[in-house]
PDB file of C-alpha atoms in Angstrom:
ATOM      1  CA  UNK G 138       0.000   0.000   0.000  1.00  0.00           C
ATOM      2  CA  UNK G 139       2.286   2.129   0.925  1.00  0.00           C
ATOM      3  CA  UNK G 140       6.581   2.131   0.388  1.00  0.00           C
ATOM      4  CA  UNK G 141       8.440   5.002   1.539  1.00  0.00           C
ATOM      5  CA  UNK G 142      12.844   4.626   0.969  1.00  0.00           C
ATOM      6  CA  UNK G 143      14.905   7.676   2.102  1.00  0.00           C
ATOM      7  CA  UNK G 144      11.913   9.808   2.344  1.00  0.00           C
ATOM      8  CA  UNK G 145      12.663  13.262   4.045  1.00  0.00           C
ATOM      9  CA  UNK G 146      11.160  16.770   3.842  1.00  0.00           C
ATOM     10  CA  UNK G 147      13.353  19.900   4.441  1.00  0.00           C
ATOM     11  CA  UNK G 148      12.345  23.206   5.824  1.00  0.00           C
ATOM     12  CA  UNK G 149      13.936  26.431   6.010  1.00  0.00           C
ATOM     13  CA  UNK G 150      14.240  28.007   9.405  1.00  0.00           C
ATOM     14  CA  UNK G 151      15.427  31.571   8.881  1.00  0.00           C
ATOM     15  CA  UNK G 152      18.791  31.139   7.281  1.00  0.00           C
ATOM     16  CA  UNK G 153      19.549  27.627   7.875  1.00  0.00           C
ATOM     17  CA  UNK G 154      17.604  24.356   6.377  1.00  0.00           C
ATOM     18  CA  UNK G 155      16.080  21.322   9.115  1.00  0.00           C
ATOM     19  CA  UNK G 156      15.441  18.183   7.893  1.00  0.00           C
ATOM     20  CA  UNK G 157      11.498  17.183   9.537  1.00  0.00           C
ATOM     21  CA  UNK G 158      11.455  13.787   8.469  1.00  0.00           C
ATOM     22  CA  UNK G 159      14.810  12.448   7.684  1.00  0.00           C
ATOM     23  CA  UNK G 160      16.287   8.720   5.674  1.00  0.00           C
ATOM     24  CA  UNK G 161      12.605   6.919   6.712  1.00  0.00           C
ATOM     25  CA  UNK G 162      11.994   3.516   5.621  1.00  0.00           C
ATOM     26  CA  UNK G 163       8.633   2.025   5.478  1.00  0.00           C
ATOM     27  CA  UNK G 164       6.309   0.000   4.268  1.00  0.00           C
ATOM     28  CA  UNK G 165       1.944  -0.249   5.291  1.00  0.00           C
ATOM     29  CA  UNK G 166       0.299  -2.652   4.338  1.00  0.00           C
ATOM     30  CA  UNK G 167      -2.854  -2.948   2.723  1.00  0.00           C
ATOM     31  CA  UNK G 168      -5.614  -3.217   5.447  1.00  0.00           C
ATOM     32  CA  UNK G 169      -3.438  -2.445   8.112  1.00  0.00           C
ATOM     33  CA  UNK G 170      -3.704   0.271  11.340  1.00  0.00           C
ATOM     34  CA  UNK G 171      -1.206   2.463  11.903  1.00  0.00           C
ATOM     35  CA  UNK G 172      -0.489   4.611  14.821  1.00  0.00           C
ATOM     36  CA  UNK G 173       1.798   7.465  14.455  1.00  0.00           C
ATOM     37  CA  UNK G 174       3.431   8.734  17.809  1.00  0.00           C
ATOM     38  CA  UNK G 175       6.103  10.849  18.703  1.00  0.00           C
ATOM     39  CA  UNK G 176       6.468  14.359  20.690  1.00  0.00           C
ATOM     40  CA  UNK G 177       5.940  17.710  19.066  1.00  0.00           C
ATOM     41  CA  UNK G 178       7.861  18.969  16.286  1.00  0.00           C
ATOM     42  CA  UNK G 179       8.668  14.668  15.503  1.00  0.00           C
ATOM     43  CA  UNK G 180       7.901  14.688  12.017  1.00  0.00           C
ATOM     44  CA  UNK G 181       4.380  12.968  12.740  1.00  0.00           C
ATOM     45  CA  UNK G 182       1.949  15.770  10.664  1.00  0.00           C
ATOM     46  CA  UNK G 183       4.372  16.049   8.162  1.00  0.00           C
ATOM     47  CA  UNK G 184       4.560  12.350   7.396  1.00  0.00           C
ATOM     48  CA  UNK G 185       0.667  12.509   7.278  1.00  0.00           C
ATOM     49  CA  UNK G 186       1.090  15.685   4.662  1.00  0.00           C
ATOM     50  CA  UNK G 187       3.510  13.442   2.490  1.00  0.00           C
ATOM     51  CA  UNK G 188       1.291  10.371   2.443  1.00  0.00           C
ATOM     52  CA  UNK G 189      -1.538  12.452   1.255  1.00  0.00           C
ATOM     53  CA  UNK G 190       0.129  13.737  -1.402  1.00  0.00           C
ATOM     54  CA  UNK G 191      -0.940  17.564   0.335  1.00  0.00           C
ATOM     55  CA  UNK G 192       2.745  18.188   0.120  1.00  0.00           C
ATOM     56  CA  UNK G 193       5.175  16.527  -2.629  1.00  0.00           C
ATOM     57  CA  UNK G 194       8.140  18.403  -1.871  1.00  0.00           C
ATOM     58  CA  UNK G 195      10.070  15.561  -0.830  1.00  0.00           C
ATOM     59  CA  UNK G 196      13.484  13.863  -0.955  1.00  0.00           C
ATOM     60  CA  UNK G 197      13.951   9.796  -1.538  1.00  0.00           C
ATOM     61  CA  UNK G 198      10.942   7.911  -2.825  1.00  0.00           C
ATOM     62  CA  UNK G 199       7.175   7.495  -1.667  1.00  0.00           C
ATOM     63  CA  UNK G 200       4.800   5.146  -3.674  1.00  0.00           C
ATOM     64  CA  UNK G 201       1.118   4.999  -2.467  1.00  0.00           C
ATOM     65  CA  UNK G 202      -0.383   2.471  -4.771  1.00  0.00           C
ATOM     66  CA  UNK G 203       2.243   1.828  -6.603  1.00  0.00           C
ATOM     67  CA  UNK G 204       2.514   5.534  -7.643  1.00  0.00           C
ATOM     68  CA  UNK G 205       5.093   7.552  -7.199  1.00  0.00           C
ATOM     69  CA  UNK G 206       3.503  10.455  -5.647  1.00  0.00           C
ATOM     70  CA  UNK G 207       5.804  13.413  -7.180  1.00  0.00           C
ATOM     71  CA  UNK G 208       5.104  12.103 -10.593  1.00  0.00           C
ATOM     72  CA  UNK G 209       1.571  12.589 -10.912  1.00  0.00           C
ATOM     73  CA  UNK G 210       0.391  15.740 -12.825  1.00  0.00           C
ATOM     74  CA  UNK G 211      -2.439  17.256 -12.216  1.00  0.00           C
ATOM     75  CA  UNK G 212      -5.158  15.429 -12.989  1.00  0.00           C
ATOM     76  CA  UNK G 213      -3.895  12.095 -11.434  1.00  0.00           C
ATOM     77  CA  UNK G 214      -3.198  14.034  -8.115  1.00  0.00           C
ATOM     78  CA  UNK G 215      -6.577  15.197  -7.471  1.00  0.00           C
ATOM     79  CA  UNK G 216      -7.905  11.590  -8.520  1.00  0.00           C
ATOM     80  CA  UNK G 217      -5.327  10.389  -6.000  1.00  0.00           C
ATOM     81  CA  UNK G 218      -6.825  13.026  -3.174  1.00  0.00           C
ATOM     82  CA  UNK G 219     -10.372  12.726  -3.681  1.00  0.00           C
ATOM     83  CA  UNK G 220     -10.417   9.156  -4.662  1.00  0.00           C
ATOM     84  CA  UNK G 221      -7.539   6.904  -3.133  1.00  0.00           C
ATOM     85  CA  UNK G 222      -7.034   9.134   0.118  1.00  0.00           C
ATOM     86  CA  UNK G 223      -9.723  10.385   2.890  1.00  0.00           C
ATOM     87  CA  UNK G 224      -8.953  12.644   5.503  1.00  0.00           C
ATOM     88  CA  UNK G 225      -9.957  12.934   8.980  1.00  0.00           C
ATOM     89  CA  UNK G 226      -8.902  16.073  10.839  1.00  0.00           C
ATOM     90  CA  UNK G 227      -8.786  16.947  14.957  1.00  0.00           C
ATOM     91  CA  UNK G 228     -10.329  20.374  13.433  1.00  0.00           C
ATOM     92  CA  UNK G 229     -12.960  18.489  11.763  1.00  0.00           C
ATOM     93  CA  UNK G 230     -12.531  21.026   8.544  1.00  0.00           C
ATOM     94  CA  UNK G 231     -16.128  20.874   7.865  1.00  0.00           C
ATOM     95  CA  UNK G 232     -17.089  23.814   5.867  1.00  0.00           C
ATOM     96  CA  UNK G 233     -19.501  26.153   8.492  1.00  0.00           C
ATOM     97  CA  UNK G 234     -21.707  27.935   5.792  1.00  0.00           C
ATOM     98  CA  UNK G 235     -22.430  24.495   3.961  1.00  0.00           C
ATOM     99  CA  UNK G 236     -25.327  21.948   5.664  1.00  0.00           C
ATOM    100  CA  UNK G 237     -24.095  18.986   6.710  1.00  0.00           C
ATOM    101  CA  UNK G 238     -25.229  16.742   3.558  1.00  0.00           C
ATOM    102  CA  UNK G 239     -23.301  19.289   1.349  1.00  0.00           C
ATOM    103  CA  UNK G 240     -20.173  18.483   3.147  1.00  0.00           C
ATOM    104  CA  UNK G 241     -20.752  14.996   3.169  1.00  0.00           C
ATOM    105  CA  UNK G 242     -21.044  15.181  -0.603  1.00  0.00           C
ATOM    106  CA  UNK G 243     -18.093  17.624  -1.254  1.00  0.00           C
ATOM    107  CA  UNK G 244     -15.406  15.236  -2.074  1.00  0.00           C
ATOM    108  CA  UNK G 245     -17.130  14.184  -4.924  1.00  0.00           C
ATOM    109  CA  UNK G 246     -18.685  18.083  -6.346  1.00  0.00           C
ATOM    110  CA  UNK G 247     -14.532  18.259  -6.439  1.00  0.00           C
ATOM    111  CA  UNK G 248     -14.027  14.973  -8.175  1.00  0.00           C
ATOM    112  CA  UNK G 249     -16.841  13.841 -10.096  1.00  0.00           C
ATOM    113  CA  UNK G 250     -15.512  10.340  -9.041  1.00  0.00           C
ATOM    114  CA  UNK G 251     -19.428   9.154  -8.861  1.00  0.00           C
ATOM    115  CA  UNK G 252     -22.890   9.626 -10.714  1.00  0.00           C
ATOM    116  CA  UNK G 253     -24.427  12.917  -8.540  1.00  0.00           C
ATOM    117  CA  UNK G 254     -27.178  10.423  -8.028  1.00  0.00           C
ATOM    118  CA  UNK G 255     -24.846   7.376  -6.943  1.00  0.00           C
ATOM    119  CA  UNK G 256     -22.898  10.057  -4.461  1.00  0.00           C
ATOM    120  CA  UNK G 257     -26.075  11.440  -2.976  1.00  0.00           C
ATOM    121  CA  UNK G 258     -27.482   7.180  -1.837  1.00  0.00           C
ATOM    122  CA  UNK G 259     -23.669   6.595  -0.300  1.00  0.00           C
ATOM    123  CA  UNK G 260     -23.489  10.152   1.533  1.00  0.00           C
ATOM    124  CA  UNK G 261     -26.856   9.258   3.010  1.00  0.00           C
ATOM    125  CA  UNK G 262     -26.551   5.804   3.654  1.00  0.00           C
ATOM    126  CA  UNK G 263     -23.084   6.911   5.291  1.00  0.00           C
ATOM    127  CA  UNK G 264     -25.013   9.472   7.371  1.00  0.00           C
ATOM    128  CA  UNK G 265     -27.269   6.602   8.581  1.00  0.00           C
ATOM    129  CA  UNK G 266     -23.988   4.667   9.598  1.00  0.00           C
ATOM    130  CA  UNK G 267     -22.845   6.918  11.636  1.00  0.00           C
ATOM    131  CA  UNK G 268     -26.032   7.858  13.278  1.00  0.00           C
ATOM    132  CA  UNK G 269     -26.778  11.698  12.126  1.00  0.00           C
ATOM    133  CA  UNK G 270     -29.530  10.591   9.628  1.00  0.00           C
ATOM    134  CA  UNK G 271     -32.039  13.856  10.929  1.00  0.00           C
ATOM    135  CA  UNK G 272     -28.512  16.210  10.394  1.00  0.00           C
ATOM    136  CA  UNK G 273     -28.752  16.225   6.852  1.00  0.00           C
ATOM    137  CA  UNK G 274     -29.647  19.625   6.667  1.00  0.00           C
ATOM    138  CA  UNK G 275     -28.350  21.103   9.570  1.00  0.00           C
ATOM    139  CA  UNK G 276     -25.543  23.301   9.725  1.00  0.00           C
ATOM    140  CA  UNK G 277     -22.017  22.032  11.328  1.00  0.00           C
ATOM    141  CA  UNK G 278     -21.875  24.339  14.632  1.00  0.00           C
ATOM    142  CA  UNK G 279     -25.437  23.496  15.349  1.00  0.00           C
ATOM    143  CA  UNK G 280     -23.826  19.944  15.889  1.00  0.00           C
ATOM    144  CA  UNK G 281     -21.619  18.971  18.802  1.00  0.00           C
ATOM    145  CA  UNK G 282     -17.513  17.664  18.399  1.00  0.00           C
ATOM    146  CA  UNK G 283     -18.538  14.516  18.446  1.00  0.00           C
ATOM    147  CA  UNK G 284     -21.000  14.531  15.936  1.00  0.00           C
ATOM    148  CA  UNK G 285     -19.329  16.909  13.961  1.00  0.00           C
ATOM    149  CA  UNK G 286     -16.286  14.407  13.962  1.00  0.00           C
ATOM    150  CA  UNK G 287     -18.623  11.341  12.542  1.00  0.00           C
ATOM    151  CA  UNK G 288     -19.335  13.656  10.171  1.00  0.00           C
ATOM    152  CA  UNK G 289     -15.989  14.352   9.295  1.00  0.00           C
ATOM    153  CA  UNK G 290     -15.784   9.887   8.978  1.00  0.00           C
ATOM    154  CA  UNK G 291     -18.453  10.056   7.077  1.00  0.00           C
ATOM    155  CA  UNK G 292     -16.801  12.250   4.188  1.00  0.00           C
ATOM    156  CA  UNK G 293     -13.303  10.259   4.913  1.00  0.00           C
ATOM    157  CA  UNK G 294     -15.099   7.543   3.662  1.00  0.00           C
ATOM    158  CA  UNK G 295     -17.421   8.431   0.955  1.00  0.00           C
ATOM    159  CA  UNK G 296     -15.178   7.196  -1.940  1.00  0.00           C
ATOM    160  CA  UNK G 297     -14.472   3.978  -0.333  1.00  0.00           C
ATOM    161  CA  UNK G 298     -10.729   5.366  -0.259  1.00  0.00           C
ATOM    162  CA  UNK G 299      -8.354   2.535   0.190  1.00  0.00           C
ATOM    163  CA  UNK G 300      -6.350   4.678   2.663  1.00  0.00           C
ATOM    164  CA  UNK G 301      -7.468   7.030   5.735  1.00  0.00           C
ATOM    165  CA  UNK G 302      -5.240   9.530   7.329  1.00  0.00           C
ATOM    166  CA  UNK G 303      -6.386  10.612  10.720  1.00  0.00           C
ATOM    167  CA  UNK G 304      -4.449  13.501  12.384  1.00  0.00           C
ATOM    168  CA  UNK G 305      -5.632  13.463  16.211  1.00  0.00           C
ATOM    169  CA  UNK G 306      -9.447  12.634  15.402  1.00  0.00           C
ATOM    170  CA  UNK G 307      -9.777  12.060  19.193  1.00  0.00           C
ATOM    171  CA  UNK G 308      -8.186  15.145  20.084  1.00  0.00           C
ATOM    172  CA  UNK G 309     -10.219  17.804  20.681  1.00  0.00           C
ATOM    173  CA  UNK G 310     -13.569  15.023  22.046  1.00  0.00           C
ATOM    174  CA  UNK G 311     -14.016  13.991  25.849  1.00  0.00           C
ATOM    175  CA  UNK G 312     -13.584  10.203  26.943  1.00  0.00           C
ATOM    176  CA  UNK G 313     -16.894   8.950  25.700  1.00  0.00           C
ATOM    177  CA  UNK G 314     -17.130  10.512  22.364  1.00  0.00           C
ATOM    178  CA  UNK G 315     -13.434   9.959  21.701  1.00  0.00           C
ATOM    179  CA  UNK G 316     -14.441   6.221  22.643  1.00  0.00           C
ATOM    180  CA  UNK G 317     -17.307   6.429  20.103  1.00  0.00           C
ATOM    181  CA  UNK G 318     -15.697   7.796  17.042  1.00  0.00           C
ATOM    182  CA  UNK G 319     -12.752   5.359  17.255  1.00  0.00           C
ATOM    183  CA  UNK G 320     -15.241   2.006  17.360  1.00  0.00           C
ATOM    184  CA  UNK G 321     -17.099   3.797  14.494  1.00  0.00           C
ATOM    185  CA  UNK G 322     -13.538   4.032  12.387  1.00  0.00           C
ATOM    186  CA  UNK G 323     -12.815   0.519  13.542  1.00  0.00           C
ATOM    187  CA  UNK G 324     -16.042  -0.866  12.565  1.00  0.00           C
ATOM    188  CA  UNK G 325     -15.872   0.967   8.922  1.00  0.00           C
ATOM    189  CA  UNK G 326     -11.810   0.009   8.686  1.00  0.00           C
ATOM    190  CA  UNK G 327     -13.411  -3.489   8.856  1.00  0.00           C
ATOM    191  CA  UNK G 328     -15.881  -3.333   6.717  1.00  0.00           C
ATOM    192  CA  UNK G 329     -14.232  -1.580   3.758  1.00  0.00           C
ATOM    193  CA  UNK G 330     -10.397  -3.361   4.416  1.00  0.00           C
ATOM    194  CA  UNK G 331      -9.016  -0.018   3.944  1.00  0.00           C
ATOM    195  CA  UNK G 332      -5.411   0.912   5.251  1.00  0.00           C
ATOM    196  CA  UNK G 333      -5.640   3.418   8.254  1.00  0.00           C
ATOM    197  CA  UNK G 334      -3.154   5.855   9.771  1.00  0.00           C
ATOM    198  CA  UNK G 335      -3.151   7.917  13.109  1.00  0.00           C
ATOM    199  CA  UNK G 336      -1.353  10.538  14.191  1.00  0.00           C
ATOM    200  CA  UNK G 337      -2.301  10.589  17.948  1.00  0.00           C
ATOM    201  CA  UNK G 338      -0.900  11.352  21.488  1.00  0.00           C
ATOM    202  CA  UNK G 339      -3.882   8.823  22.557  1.00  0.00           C
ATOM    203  CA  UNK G 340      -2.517   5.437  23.554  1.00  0.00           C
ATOM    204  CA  UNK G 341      -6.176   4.280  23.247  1.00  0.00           C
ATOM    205  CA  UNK G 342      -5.557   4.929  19.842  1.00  0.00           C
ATOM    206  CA  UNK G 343      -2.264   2.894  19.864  1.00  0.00           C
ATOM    207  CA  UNK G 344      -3.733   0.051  21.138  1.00  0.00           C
ATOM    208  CA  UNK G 345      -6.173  -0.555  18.611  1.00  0.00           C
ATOM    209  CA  UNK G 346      -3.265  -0.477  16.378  1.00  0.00           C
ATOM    210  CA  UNK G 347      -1.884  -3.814  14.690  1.00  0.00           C
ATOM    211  CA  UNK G 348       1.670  -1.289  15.297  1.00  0.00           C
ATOM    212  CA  UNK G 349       3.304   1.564  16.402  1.00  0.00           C
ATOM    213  CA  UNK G 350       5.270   4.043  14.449  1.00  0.00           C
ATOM    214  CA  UNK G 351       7.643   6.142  16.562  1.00  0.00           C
ATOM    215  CA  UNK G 352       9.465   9.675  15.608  1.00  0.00           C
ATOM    216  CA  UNK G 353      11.982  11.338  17.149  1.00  0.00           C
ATOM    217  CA  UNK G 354      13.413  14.285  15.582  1.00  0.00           C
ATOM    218  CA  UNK G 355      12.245  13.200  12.188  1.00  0.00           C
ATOM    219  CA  UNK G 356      13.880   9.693  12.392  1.00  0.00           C
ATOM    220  CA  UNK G 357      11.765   6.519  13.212  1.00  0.00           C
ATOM    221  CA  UNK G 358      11.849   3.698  15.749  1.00  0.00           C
ATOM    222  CA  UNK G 359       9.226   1.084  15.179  1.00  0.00           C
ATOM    223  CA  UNK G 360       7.641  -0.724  18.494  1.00  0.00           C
ATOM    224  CA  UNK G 361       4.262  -2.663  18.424  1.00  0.00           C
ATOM    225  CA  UNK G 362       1.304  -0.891  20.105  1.00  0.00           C
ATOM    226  CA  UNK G 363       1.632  -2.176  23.457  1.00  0.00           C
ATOM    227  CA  UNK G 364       5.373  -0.331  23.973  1.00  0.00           C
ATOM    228  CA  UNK G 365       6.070   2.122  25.858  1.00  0.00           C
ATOM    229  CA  UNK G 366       5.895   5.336  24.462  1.00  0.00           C
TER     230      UNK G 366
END
């Protein structure tokens, strides 16, 4: 699924250059869960950036698919965001002005990956899934963060991507909800064998992980979930 050799990204900080991810070697497996750990300023969001192709500005190799991500043009990189890639944000990034259905059905307005008609029966029936079936029409601050965030699943997954990329989806919840959205993403990563990856401080998170991904200063030390962090 995915096969990263060398891979690093390079900032500029003021006059000098720093290396966020540096000579990373990895490979994810179809199907697989993921959890991405480290402390601040690891590497762990810019990894996630890189993976969804959100930022191709990278040294060594990185094939998603069997693509090399810096060789798509145009056209095959937003196929490869809208259809092969969903994302699930701490934020939520659920447009405010839009109802809740119209965000649900965004990814494909942008991509035109499915028949309006076809795109309209799996936002709904994803709606269902997740519970929020009356919220069709409401706007996304009438809703609370945990609601907002199954909404935010919902539209991760309305392509049937065959890999999700969660940055901190628990967050900015409480226990319960946090609880809640992550059986919801296991019980969909089931269903639709798709590949998921965390970014997460949560070792709830971790644990429902088949392994753990560790950065330190942009470098990686792999330990399975149940390691200490």
């Amino acid at each position: 699924m995915v096969q990263a050799r060398g891979l690093g990204r390079q900032f500029r900080d003021g006059a000098s250059e720093k290396w966020a991810l540096q000579g990373l070697e990895l490979q994810i497996l179809g199907g697989e869960k993921l959890a991405v750990t480290g402390p601040s300023g690891a590497g762990k969001s810019t990894l996630l950036r890189l993976l969804g192709a959100l930022d191709r500005s990278y040294a060594g190799e990185l094939r998603v698919n069997g693509c090399e991500l810096r060789d798509l043009d145009d056209r095959a990189l937003a196929r490869f965001r809208g259809q092969t890639v969903g994302f699930v944000f701490q934020s939520f990034n659920l447009l405010p002005s839009y109802s809740v259905g119209d965000n649900l059905l965004m990814p494909n307005v942008l991509t035109g990956a499915l028949p309006a008609a076809d795109a309209l029966e799996r936002a709904r029936e994803l709606l269902d899934r997740v519970g929020l079936r009356a919220c069709w029409d409401q706007r996304p601050l009438t809703l609370s963060g945990g609601q907002r965030q199954r909404v935010a699943v919902a539209r991760a997954l309305l392509l049937k991507p065959s890999l999700v990329l969660c940055d901190e989806p628990t967050g900015a919840l409480d226990h319960d909800t946090a609880q809640q959205v992550l059986d919801l993403l296991d019980e969909l990563h089931a269903e639709q064998a798709c590949t998921l990856i965390y970014v997460t401080h949560d070792e709830r998170v971790v644990a429902r992980c088949d392994r753990r991904l560790q950065l330190f200063d942009g470098r990686m030390a792999e330990r399975q979930p149940g390691g200490s962090s």
